[in-house]
mmCIF file of C-alpha atoms in Angstrom:
data_model
loop_
_atom_site.group_PDB
_atom_site.id
_atom_site.type_symbol
_atom_site.label_atom_id
_atom_site.label_comp_id
_atom_site.label_asym_id
_atom_site.label_seq_id
_atom_site.Cartn_x
_atom_site.Cartn_y
_atom_site.Cartn_z
ATOM 1 C CA MET A 1 115.752 39.600 92.813
ATOM 2 C CA ILE A 2 114.120 41.627 95.587
ATOM 3 C CA ARG A 3 115.100 38.999 98.168
ATOM 4 C CA SER A 4 118.732 39.189 97.046
ATOM 5 C CA LEU A 5 118.679 42.962 97.437
ATOM 6 C CA LEU A 6 117.150 42.660 100.881
ATOM 7 C CA SER A 7 119.912 40.233 101.896
ATOM 8 C CA ASN A 8 122.535 42.744 100.710
ATOM 9 C CA PRO A 9 121.246 46.145 101.915
ATOM 10 C CA GLN A 10 124.744 47.559 101.452
ATOM 11 C CA LEU A 11 123.925 47.691 97.726
ATOM 12 C CA ILE A 12 122.390 51.109 98.339
ATOM 13 C CA ARG A 13 125.921 52.416 98.937
ATOM 14 C CA VAL A 14 127.140 51.284 95.508
ATOM 15 C CA ASP A 15 127.539 54.004 92.874
ATOM 16 C CA PRO A 16 123.954 54.504 91.586
ATOM 17 C CA ARG A 17 125.170 54.401 87.972
ATOM 18 C CA VAL A 18 126.808 51.005 88.550
ATOM 19 C CA ASN A 19 123.709 49.745 90.355
ATOM 20 C CA TRP A 20 121.462 50.865 87.494
ATOM 21 C CA PHE A 21 123.762 49.214 84.952
ATOM 22 C CA MET A 22 123.769 45.936 86.876
ATOM 23 C CA LEU A 23 119.986 46.006 87.238
ATOM 24 C CA GLN A 24 119.493 46.604 83.518
ATOM 25 C CA TYR A 25 121.944 43.821 82.672
ATOM 26 C CA MET A 26 120.347 41.269 85.000
ATOM 27 C CA ARG A 27 116.896 42.105 83.630
ATOM 28 C CA LYS A 28 118.016 40.455 80.381
ATOM 29 C CA PHE A 29 117.816 37.117 82.207
ATOM 30 C CA ARG A 30 115.125 35.323 84.165
ATOM 31 C CA PRO A 31 116.507 34.297 87.556
ATOM 32 C CA ARG A 32 115.833 30.629 88.306
ATOM 33 C CA ARG A 33 115.481 29.005 91.691
ATOM 34 C CA ILE A 34 117.544 25.823 91.575
ATOM 35 C CA GLY A 35 117.308 24.122 94.943
ATOM 36 C CA SER A 36 118.128 26.848 97.468
ATOM 37 C CA ASN A 37 120.033 28.967 94.925
ATOM 38 C CA LEU A 38 118.640 31.938 93.005
ATOM 39 C CA ILE A 39 120.634 31.958 89.760
ATOM 40 C CA VAL A 40 120.785 34.603 87.029
ATOM 41 C CA HIS A 41 123.358 32.664 85.023
ATOM 42 C CA SER A 42 126.294 30.420 85.764
ATOM 43 C CA HIS A 43 129.009 33.090 85.555
ATOM 44 C CA LEU A 44 127.518 35.100 88.386
ATOM 45 C CA ALA A 45 127.279 33.733 91.909
ATOM 46 C CA PRO A 46 123.772 32.824 93.098
ATOM 47 C CA LEU A 47 122.109 36.051 94.228
ATOM 48 C CA ASN A 48 121.417 34.706 97.724
ATOM 49 C CA SER A 49 124.914 33.279 98.310
ATOM 50 C CA ARG A 50 127.885 34.354 100.410
ATOM 51 C CA ALA A 51 129.864 34.557 97.174
ATOM 52 C CA PHE A 52 127.469 37.174 95.781
ATOM 53 C CA THR A 53 127.736 39.164 99.010
ATOM 54 C CA ARG A 54 131.514 39.127 98.559
ATOM 55 C CA PHE A 55 131.049 40.419 95.006
ATOM 56 C CA VAL A 56 129.005 43.335 96.346
ATOM 57 C CA ASN A 57 131.345 44.106 99.236
ATOM 58 C CA GLU A 58 134.724 43.556 97.596
ATOM 59 C CA GLN A 59 134.159 44.379 93.942
ATOM 60 C CA LEU A 60 131.331 46.923 93.857
ATOM 61 C CA LEU A 61 131.902 48.687 97.179
ATOM 62 C CA SER A 62 135.567 48.299 98.169
ATOM 63 C CA ARG A 63 136.698 48.233 94.529
ATOM 64 C CA LYS A 64 139.436 45.672 95.205
ATOM 65 C CA SER A 65 142.128 45.904 92.564
ATOM 66 C CA GLY A 66 142.300 42.120 92.213
ATOM 67 C CA PRO A 67 140.350 39.790 89.914
ATOM 68 C CA SER A 68 136.730 38.815 90.450
ATOM 69 C CA HIS A 69 136.727 35.674 88.257
ATOM 70 C CA ALA A 70 139.328 32.940 87.917
ATOM 71 C CA GLN A 71 139.648 29.614 86.163
ATOM 72 C CA ILE A 72 142.049 26.849 87.168
ATOM 73 C CA GLY A 73 143.140 23.871 85.103
ATOM 74 C CA LEU A 74 143.078 20.851 87.402
ATOM 75 C CA THR A 75 144.801 18.627 84.836
ATOM 76 C CA ASN A 76 145.625 18.690 81.146
ATOM 77 C CA ALA A 77 144.752 15.020 80.683
ATOM 78 C CA CYS A 78 141.628 14.607 78.591
ATOM 79 C CA PRO A 79 139.926 11.848 76.584
ATOM 80 C CA HIS A 80 139.083 14.327 73.824
ATOM 81 C CA SER A 81 141.338 16.039 71.303
ATOM 82 C CA CYS A 82 139.084 18.897 70.184
ATOM 83 C CA VAL A 83 139.974 20.673 66.961
ATOM 84 C CA TYR A 84 139.680 24.101 68.660
ATOM 85 C CA CYS A 85 141.132 23.198 72.091
ATOM 86 C CA TYR A 86 143.008 26.100 73.679
ATOM 87 C CA ASN A 87 144.796 23.875 76.217
ATOM 88 C CA ARG A 88 145.803 20.728 74.362
ATOM 89 C CA ASP A 89 149.358 21.821 73.503
ATOM 90 C CA ARG A 90 150.283 23.317 76.872
ATOM 91 C CA ARG A 91 153.153 21.535 78.611
ATOM 92 C CA GLY A 92 155.011 21.663 81.919
ATOM 93 C CA ARG A 93 155.134 20.277 85.447
ATOM 94 C CA VAL A 94 151.604 19.613 86.696
ATOM 95 C CA MET A 95 150.550 21.437 89.874
ATOM 96 C CA ASP A 96 149.968 19.163 92.837
ATOM 97 C CA LYS A 97 146.911 19.306 95.096
ATOM 98 C CA ASP A 98 148.488 21.543 97.740
ATOM 99 C CA THR A 99 149.683 24.054 95.143
ATOM 100 C CA ILE A 100 146.198 24.304 93.655
ATOM 101 C CA ILE A 101 144.602 24.751 97.084
ATOM 102 C CA ASN A 102 147.139 27.441 98.007
ATOM 103 C CA VAL A 103 146.475 29.272 94.736
ATOM 104 C CA ILE A 104 142.724 29.184 95.399
ATOM 105 C CA GLY A 105 143.305 30.665 98.853
ATOM 106 C CA ALA A 106 145.392 33.465 97.370
ATOM 107 C CA LEU A 107 142.813 34.175 94.673
ATOM 108 C CA LYS A 108 140.060 34.475 97.284
ATOM 109 C CA ARG A 109 142.151 36.973 99.251
ATOM 110 C CA MET A 110 142.652 38.939 96.028
ATOM 111 C CA GLY A 111 138.893 39.246 95.518
ATOM 112 C CA VAL A 112 137.862 36.233 93.414
ATOM 113 C CA PHE A 113 134.260 35.240 94.155
ATOM 114 C CA TRP A 114 133.658 32.998 91.085
ATOM 115 C CA LEU A 115 135.881 30.041 90.286
ATOM 116 C CA GLY A 116 135.817 27.775 87.225
ATOM 117 C CA PHE A 117 137.381 24.307 87.246
ATOM 118 C CA THR A 118 138.611 23.296 83.820
ATOM 119 C CA GLY A 119 141.243 21.141 82.162
ATOM 120 C CA GLY A 120 141.800 18.920 80.234
ATOM 121 C CA GLU A 121 139.168 16.909 81.999
ATOM 122 C CA PRO A 122 139.051 18.189 85.601
ATOM 123 C CA LEU A 123 137.315 15.027 86.815
ATOM 124 C CA TYR A 124 140.573 13.189 86.082
ATOM 125 C CA ASN A 125 142.056 14.955 89.124
ATOM 126 C CA LYS A 126 141.380 12.511 91.972
ATOM 127 C CA HIS A 127 141.532 15.349 94.511
ATOM 128 C CA ILE A 128 138.816 17.461 92.867
ATOM 129 C CA VAL A 129 136.344 17.174 95.760
ATOM 130 C CA GLN A 130 138.947 18.249 98.315
ATOM 131 C CA ILE A 131 140.024 21.091 96.033
ATOM 132 C CA ALA A 132 136.423 22.281 95.667
ATOM 133 C CA ASP A 133 135.892 22.061 99.418
ATOM 134 C CA SER A 134 138.917 24.305 100.007
ATOM 135 C CA ALA A 135 137.142 27.206 98.286
ATOM 136 C CA GLY A 136 134.354 27.083 100.852
ATOM 137 C CA GLY A 137 131.088 28.937 100.365
ATOM 138 C CA GLU A 138 132.978 32.149 99.684
ATOM 139 C CA CYS A 139 133.438 31.224 96.025
ATOM 140 C CA ALA A 140 130.792 30.145 93.565
ATOM 141 C CA ILE A 141 132.307 27.128 91.782
ATOM 142 C CA LYS A 142 131.438 26.059 88.246
ATOM 143 C CA LEU A 143 132.769 22.836 86.741
ATOM 144 C CA PHE A 144 133.460 22.442 83.013
ATOM 145 C CA THR A 145 133.583 18.772 82.008
ATOM 146 C CA THR A 146 133.184 16.371 79.123
ATOM 147 C CA GLY A 147 131.212 14.165 81.506
ATOM 148 C CA SER A 148 133.890 11.480 81.539
ATOM 149 C CA ASN A 149 134.244 9.818 84.956
ATOM 150 C CA LEU A 150 131.084 11.495 86.269
ATOM 151 C CA THR A 151 129.051 9.240 88.545
ATOM 152 C CA ARG A 152 126.034 9.985 90.742
ATOM 153 C CA GLN A 153 128.216 9.695 93.834
ATOM 154 C CA LEU A 154 130.920 12.008 92.502
ATOM 155 C CA ALA A 155 128.320 14.569 91.396
ATOM 156 C CA ALA A 156 126.750 14.531 94.861
ATOM 157 C CA ASP A 157 130.173 14.860 96.525
ATOM 158 C CA LEU A 158 131.033 17.850 94.330
ATOM 159 C CA GLN A 159 127.741 19.521 95.151
ATOM 160 C CA ARG A 160 128.359 19.091 98.884
ATOM 161 C CA ALA A 161 131.860 20.537 98.388
ATOM 162 C CA GLY A 162 130.415 23.732 96.904
ATOM 163 C CA VAL A 163 130.037 23.225 93.142
ATOM 164 C CA PHE A 164 126.799 25.019 92.243
ATOM 165 C CA SER A 165 126.855 24.609 88.448
ATOM 166 C CA VAL A 166 128.192 21.995 86.022
ATOM 167 C CA ALA A 167 128.637 22.612 82.288
ATOM 168 C CA ILE A 168 128.771 19.540 80.077
ATOM 169 C CA SER A 169 130.646 19.944 76.786
ATOM 170 C CA LEU A 170 128.229 19.471 73.889
ATOM 171 C CA ASP A 171 128.613 21.193 70.524
ATOM 172 C CA HIS A 172 125.971 19.641 68.274
ATOM 173 C CA TRP A 173 122.637 17.847 68.316
ATOM 174 C CA GLN A 174 123.954 15.105 66.019
ATOM 175 C CA ALA A 175 126.213 12.522 67.646
ATOM 176 C CA GLU A 176 128.533 12.129 64.658
ATOM 177 C CA GLN A 177 129.128 15.885 64.373
ATOM 178 C CA HIS A 178 129.904 16.287 68.071
ATOM 179 C CA ASP A 179 132.214 13.249 68.109
ATOM 180 C CA LEU A 180 133.985 14.520 64.988
ATOM 181 C CA ALA A 181 134.716 17.948 66.511
ATOM 182 C CA ARG A 182 135.838 16.312 69.745
ATOM 183 C CA ARG A 183 137.817 13.634 67.885
ATOM 184 C CA HIS A 184 136.559 11.031 70.332
ATOM 185 C CA PRO A 185 134.030 8.308 69.450
ATOM 186 C CA GLY A 186 131.269 8.114 72.033
ATOM 187 C CA ALA A 187 131.729 11.683 73.313
ATOM 188 C CA PHE A 188 128.093 12.520 72.540
ATOM 189 C CA GLU A 189 126.689 9.588 74.518
ATOM 190 C CA THR A 190 129.029 10.342 77.431
ATOM 191 C CA ALA A 191 127.727 13.921 77.516
ATOM 192 C CA LEU A 192 124.074 12.811 77.485
ATOM 193 C CA ARG A 193 124.675 10.325 80.308
ATOM 194 C CA ALA A 194 126.344 13.050 82.389
ATOM 195 C CA ILE A 195 123.441 15.429 81.797
ATOM 196 C CA ASP A 196 121.060 12.718 82.969
ATOM 197 C CA VAL A 197 123.097 12.206 86.150
ATOM 198 C CA LEU A 198 123.082 15.929 86.922
ATOM 199 C CA ARG A 199 119.403 16.485 86.155
ATOM 200 C CA ASN A 200 118.587 13.849 88.749
ATOM 201 C CA LEU A 201 120.674 15.590 91.403
ATOM 202 C CA ASP A 202 118.353 17.889 93.324
ATOM 203 C CA GLY A 203 119.567 21.492 93.455
ATOM 204 C CA MET A 204 122.361 21.290 90.866
ATOM 205 C CA HIS A 205 122.380 23.914 88.120
ATOM 206 C CA VAL A 206 122.938 22.063 84.832
ATOM 207 C CA SER A 207 124.264 23.720 81.705
ATOM 208 C CA VAL A 208 125.785 22.789 78.383
ATOM 209 C CA SER A 209 129.003 24.404 77.208
ATOM 210 C CA GLY A 210 128.729 24.620 73.430
ATOM 211 C CA VAL A 211 131.196 25.906 70.839
ATOM 212 C CA ILE A 212 129.394 27.613 67.960
ATOM 213 C CA SER A 213 131.020 27.570 64.522
ATOM 214 C CA ARG A 214 130.622 30.300 61.920
ATOM 215 C CA GLN A 215 129.085 27.652 59.669
ATOM 216 C CA MET A 216 126.348 27.000 62.228
ATOM 217 C CA ILE A 217 125.566 30.718 62.224
ATOM 218 C CA ALA A 218 125.553 30.910 58.428
ATOM 219 C CA ASP A 219 123.269 27.875 58.148
ATOM 220 C CA SER A 220 120.876 29.159 60.869
ATOM 221 C CA GLN A 221 121.603 26.064 62.938
ATOM 222 C CA VAL A 222 122.163 27.751 66.298
ATOM 223 C CA GLU A 223 118.430 27.795 66.991
ATOM 224 C CA THR A 224 118.199 24.103 66.106
ATOM 225 C CA PHE A 225 120.940 23.448 68.661
ATOM 226 C CA LEU A 226 119.193 25.515 71.354
ATOM 227 C CA GLU A 227 115.890 23.738 70.747
ATOM 228 C CA PHE A 228 117.713 20.430 71.156
ATOM 229 C CA LEU A 229 119.115 21.596 74.501
ATOM 230 C CA ILE A 230 115.666 22.667 75.643
ATOM 231 C CA GLY A 231 114.542 19.131 74.885
ATOM 232 C CA LEU A 232 117.307 17.788 77.130
ATOM 233 C CA GLY A 233 115.935 19.802 80.039
ATOM 234 C CA VAL A 234 119.147 21.670 80.915
ATOM 235 C CA HIS A 235 118.867 25.003 82.689
ATOM 236 C CA GLU A 236 121.382 26.949 80.605
ATOM 237 C CA ALA A 237 123.182 27.020 77.287
ATOM 238 C CA TRP A 238 126.635 28.543 77.825
ATOM 239 C CA VAL A 239 127.854 29.237 74.298
ATOM 240 C CA SER A 240 130.889 30.784 72.649
ATOM 241 C CA GLU A 241 132.355 30.855 69.190
ATOM 242 C CA ALA A 242 135.639 29.055 68.596
ATOM 243 C CA LYS A 243 138.373 31.481 69.650
ATOM 244 C CA PRO A 244 141.608 32.057 67.673
ATOM 245 C CA SER A 245 143.759 30.520 70.410
ATOM 246 C CA ILE A 246 145.688 28.003 68.288
ATOM 247 C CA PRO A 247 147.610 28.275 64.980
ATOM 248 C CA ALA A 248 144.885 26.553 62.961
ATOM 249 C CA LEU A 249 142.471 29.364 63.872
ATOM 250 C CA TRP A 250 144.775 32.347 63.302
ATOM 251 C CA HIS A 251 142.965 33.466 60.175
ATOM 252 C CA PRO A 252 140.347 36.191 59.590
ATOM 253 C CA ASP A 253 137.990 33.732 57.889
ATOM 254 C CA VAL A 254 137.711 31.826 61.156
ATOM 255 C CA VAL A 255 137.136 34.752 63.544
ATOM 256 C CA ILE A 256 133.567 35.828 64.185
ATOM 257 C CA THR A 257 132.436 39.164 62.728
ATOM 258 C CA GLU A 258 130.646 41.910 64.645
ATOM 259 C CA ASP A 259 127.445 41.249 62.683
ATOM 260 C CA GLU A 260 127.609 37.587 63.675
ATOM 261 C CA ARG A 261 128.235 38.518 67.311
ATOM 262 C CA LEU A 262 125.211 40.808 67.291
ATOM 263 C CA TYR A 263 123.101 38.058 65.735
ATOM 264 C CA LEU A 264 123.988 35.755 68.648
ATOM 265 C CA VAL A 265 123.368 38.589 71.130
ATOM 266 C CA GLY A 266 119.883 39.035 69.674
ATOM 267 C CA LEU A 267 119.303 35.295 69.824
ATOM 268 C CA GLN A 268 120.310 35.218 73.475
ATOM 269 C CA ASP A 269 117.977 38.052 74.386
ATOM 270 C CA ARG A 270 115.035 36.481 72.528
ATOM 271 C CA TYR A 271 115.428 33.076 74.167
ATOM 272 C CA ASN A 272 115.852 34.655 77.585
ATOM 273 C CA ARG A 273 112.629 36.626 77.147
ATOM 274 C CA GLU A 274 110.831 33.407 76.286
ATOM 275 C CA GLY A 275 112.196 31.793 79.456
ATOM 276 C CA ARG A 276 112.386 28.189 78.261
ATOM 277 C CA ILE A 277 116.168 28.110 78.767
ATOM 278 C CA THR A 278 118.800 30.585 79.915
ATOM 279 C CA VAL A 279 121.166 31.448 77.074
ATOM 280 C CA ASN A 280 124.485 32.799 78.304
ATOM 281 C CA TYR A 281 126.591 33.896 75.316
ATOM 282 C CA LEU A 282 130.163 35.005 75.977
ATOM 283 C CA GLY A 283 130.064 37.590 73.179
ATOM 284 C CA HIS A 284 127.034 39.204 74.851
ATOM 285 C CA PHE A 285 128.956 39.592 78.097
ATOM 286 C CA GLU A 286 132.135 40.905 76.444
ATOM 287 C CA GLY A 287 130.492 43.396 74.087
ATOM 288 C CA ALA A 288 131.242 47.105 74.560
ATOM 289 C CA GLU A 289 127.610 47.628 75.519
ATOM 290 C CA HIS A 290 128.082 45.427 78.595
ATOM 291 C CA PHE A 291 131.306 44.352 80.358
ATOM 292 C CA GLY A 292 133.747 44.104 77.480
ATOM 293 C CA CYS A 293 136.908 42.070 77.890
ATOM 294 C CA ALA A 294 138.200 41.892 81.463
ATOM 295 C CA ALA A 295 141.006 39.434 80.657
ATOM 296 C CA GLY A 296 144.100 40.021 82.749
ATOM 297 C CA ARG A 297 142.319 42.434 85.046
ATOM 298 C CA LYS A 298 139.130 40.972 86.465
ATOM 299 C CA MET A 299 139.725 37.537 84.901
ATOM 300 C CA ILE A 300 142.760 35.335 85.529
ATOM 301 C CA TYR A 301 143.589 31.830 84.352
ATOM 302 C CA VAL A 302 146.034 29.431 86.001
ATOM 303 C CA ASP A 303 146.626 26.409 83.787
ATOM 304 C CA ALA A 304 147.327 22.884 85.021
ATOM 305 C CA PHE A 305 151.070 23.586 84.937
ATOM 306 C CA GLY A 306 150.837 26.812 86.960
ATOM 307 C CA GLU A 307 151.225 29.273 84.081
ATOM 308 C CA VAL A 308 149.213 32.477 84.584
ATOM 309 C CA SER A 309 147.332 33.844 81.577
ATOM 310 C CA PRO A 310 144.787 36.662 81.235
ATOM 311 C CA CYS A 311 142.078 34.161 80.245
ATOM 312 C CA VAL A 312 141.735 30.552 79.119
ATOM 313 C CA PHE A 313 141.781 31.572 75.444
ATOM 314 C CA ALA A 314 145.030 33.578 75.557
ATOM 315 C CA PRO A 315 148.110 31.322 75.030
ATOM 316 C CA ILE A 316 150.503 33.721 76.748
ATOM 317 C CA THR A 317 152.016 33.640 80.241
ATOM 318 C CA PHE A 318 153.117 36.191 82.815
ATOM 319 C CA GLY A 319 154.756 33.696 85.154
ATOM 320 C CA ASN A 320 154.317 30.409 86.970
ATOM 321 C CA VAL A 321 152.748 30.007 90.422
ATOM 322 C CA GLN A 322 155.221 27.203 91.168
ATOM 323 C CA GLU A 323 158.004 29.793 90.928
ATOM 324 C CA ARG A 324 156.420 33.068 92.088
ATOM 325 C CA PRO A 325 153.350 34.026 94.153
ATOM 326 C CA VAL A 326 150.198 34.396 92.080
ATOM 327 C CA GLU A 327 149.631 37.835 93.643
ATOM 328 C CA GLU A 328 152.963 39.059 92.268
ATOM 329 C CA ILE A 329 152.305 37.638 88.809
ATOM 330 C CA TYR A 330 148.839 39.156 88.717
ATOM 331 C CA GLN A 331 150.141 42.599 89.633
ATOM 332 C CA ALA A 332 152.548 42.550 86.691
ATOM 333 C CA MET A 333 149.861 41.252 84.331
ATOM 334 C CA SER A 334 147.072 43.604 85.394
ATOM 335 C CA ARG A 335 149.221 46.659 84.663
ATOM 336 C CA ARG A 336 149.148 45.547 81.034
ATOM 337 C CA PHE A 337 145.363 45.093 80.840
ATOM 338 C CA PRO A 338 143.192 48.189 81.314
ATOM 339 C CA THR A 339 140.073 46.316 80.052
ATOM 340 C CA GLU A 340 138.475 47.158 76.715
ATOM 341 C CA GLY A 341 135.201 46.874 74.860
ATOM 342 C CA SER A 342 135.966 43.817 72.724
ATOM 343 C CA CYS A 343 137.615 40.404 72.991
ATOM 344 C CA PHE A 344 141.400 40.673 73.422
ATOM 345 C CA ILE A 345 142.181 37.441 71.605
ATOM 346 C CA ASN A 346 139.834 38.153 68.676
ATOM 347 C CA ARG A 347 141.639 41.452 68.084
ATOM 348 C CA ASN A 348 145.237 40.321 68.632
ATOM 349 C CA TYR A 349 145.565 36.799 67.205
ATOM 350 C CA ALA A 350 147.949 38.093 64.513
ATOM 351 C CA LEU A 351 150.411 38.990 67.282
ATOM 352 C CA LEU A 352 150.126 35.447 68.627
ATOM 353 C CA GLU A 353 151.190 34.159 65.226
ATOM 354 C CA LYS A 354 154.075 36.629 65.127
ATOM 355 C CA TYR A 355 155.537 35.615 68.497
ATOM 356 C CA HIS A 356 154.640 31.929 68.552
ATOM 357 C CA GLN A 357 157.807 29.807 68.622
ATOM 358 C CA GLY A 358 156.132 26.408 68.573
ATOM 359 C CA THR A 359 155.426 26.113 72.291
ATOM 360 C CA THR A 360 152.230 26.889 74.201
ATOM 361 C CA PRO A 361 151.891 29.160 75.989
ATOM 362 C CA ILE A 362 154.160 31.706 74.333
ATOM 363 C CA SER A 363 157.128 32.278 76.641
ATOM 364 C CA ALA A 364 157.031 35.013 79.288
ATOM 365 C CA GLU A 365 159.738 36.922 77.423
ATOM 366 C CA ASP A 366 157.882 36.814 74.117
ATOM 367 C CA THR A 367 154.653 37.640 75.926
ATOM 368 C CA MET A 368 156.226 40.912 77.073
ATOM 369 C CA ARG A 369 157.327 41.734 73.544
ATOM 370 C CA LEU A 370 153.870 40.883 72.227
ATOM 371 C CA MET A 371 152.190 43.095 74.831
ATOM 372 C CA ASP A 372 154.398 46.034 73.819
ATOM 373 C CA GLU A 373 152.600 45.971 70.465
ATOM 374 C CA VAL A 374 149.046 45.662 71.757
ATOM 375 C CA LYS A 375 146.800 48.686 71.286
ATOM 376 C CA PHE A 376 143.798 48.630 73.576
ATOM 377 C CA GLY A 377 140.498 50.152 72.531
ATOM 378 C CA SER A 378 137.988 52.063 74.627
ATOM 379 C CA ARG A 379 136.514 50.554 77.736
ATOM 380 C CA SER A 380 133.102 48.929 77.884
ATOM 381 C CA ARG A 381 130.130 50.720 79.383
ATOM 382 C CA PHE A 382 130.487 48.952 82.732
ATOM 383 C CA PHE A 383 134.181 49.684 83.137
ATOM 384 C CA GLU A 384 133.695 53.290 82.068
ATOM 385 C CA LEU A 385 131.420 53.566 85.088
ATOM 386 C CA TYR A 386 133.707 51.454 87.287
ATOM 387 C CA TYR A 387 137.123 52.915 86.383
ATOM 388 C CA GLY A 388 136.410 55.933 84.192
ATOM 389 C CA LYS A 389 136.932 56.503 80.478
ATOM 390 C CA ASP A 390 140.742 56.716 80.670
ATOM 391 C CA LYS A 391 142.152 53.662 78.858
ATOM 392 C CA GLY A 392 145.343 53.711 80.900
ATOM 393 C CA VAL A 393 145.594 51.783 84.140
ATOM 394 C CA VAL A 394 145.788 54.150 87.083
ATOM 395 C CA SER A 395 147.880 53.008 90.032
ATOM 396 C CA GLY A 396 145.692 51.899 92.901
ATOM 397 C CA GLU A 397 142.535 51.304 90.825
#
């Protein structure tokens, strides 16, 4: 941690309140040295990287109005058909390689320093190495994958192209349960083989992306799952509850409660103190006590068809990058998202049901009507310090 501060002396010019907040937040994790990288967790750039320096300079110091994090769908093709998949029903004209590379360039200019490759199965895009290489060292790249198509050679090529962390999809310690949720026989064994490939690649940060059900929480099975992951030797468990992104999940019995969120927050903090594995729980990050929900403001999602959404879980669109520049679309979207202290989709899934016309994402026109009804809550602690307590979006922020 001290070495990262020494390599970014300009941190002393950051608002002391923001600096203190960031220090207190990062103290909840144990930084790990993976190869040459010093990693807090996989959704923050390595502390000794050019990407982290950009975060300090462009987000903390210059206060760029653009996003800091972005995810891009490289394809919607996937061998799985997960019961909770937020992307499966999206349709359109797939972006080609040059479009994706141009979008990445624009996102970097806007301030993005962390980039997630998702899908579908992003490894099905035959240009993935070239796409990763286009981001250069200025973006920390994380890959989300089922493990399908992953070979030792491809993993090594991706690492050389700039991918610093790979998250393998794995939701359960029992093969039959994982395969059932993924609706794909053999998914569990594919995931384990991919983890083995990555663990044998020197310097690669290896994580598991797990979807936690409310039943697992009720049955006290989350700890069993984490102990299983420790046994696999992965560096990090990146976990989230199933989000109400699809019609089957638009019901209050499905959506996580605040007590359940706090239980998982406490679990994360306990495991991180022990240091056997890094637990990185989305609900910890997006709680009001930390960063809240930055969807549409500091987070942007471009799906495989070019539709721009506030995050991967929100099946709404503000425009298509194959028709308009991503900068222009983002400007229109960000005016609608002041940030708030809880998950946007968890609070507004009833509006998704109201405006859903059978296609995903909800059309741009219906998205505007939906947004007219959204009532944002107070900002999180971080964004109170960063923007101020005013919930409205001030021009030029």
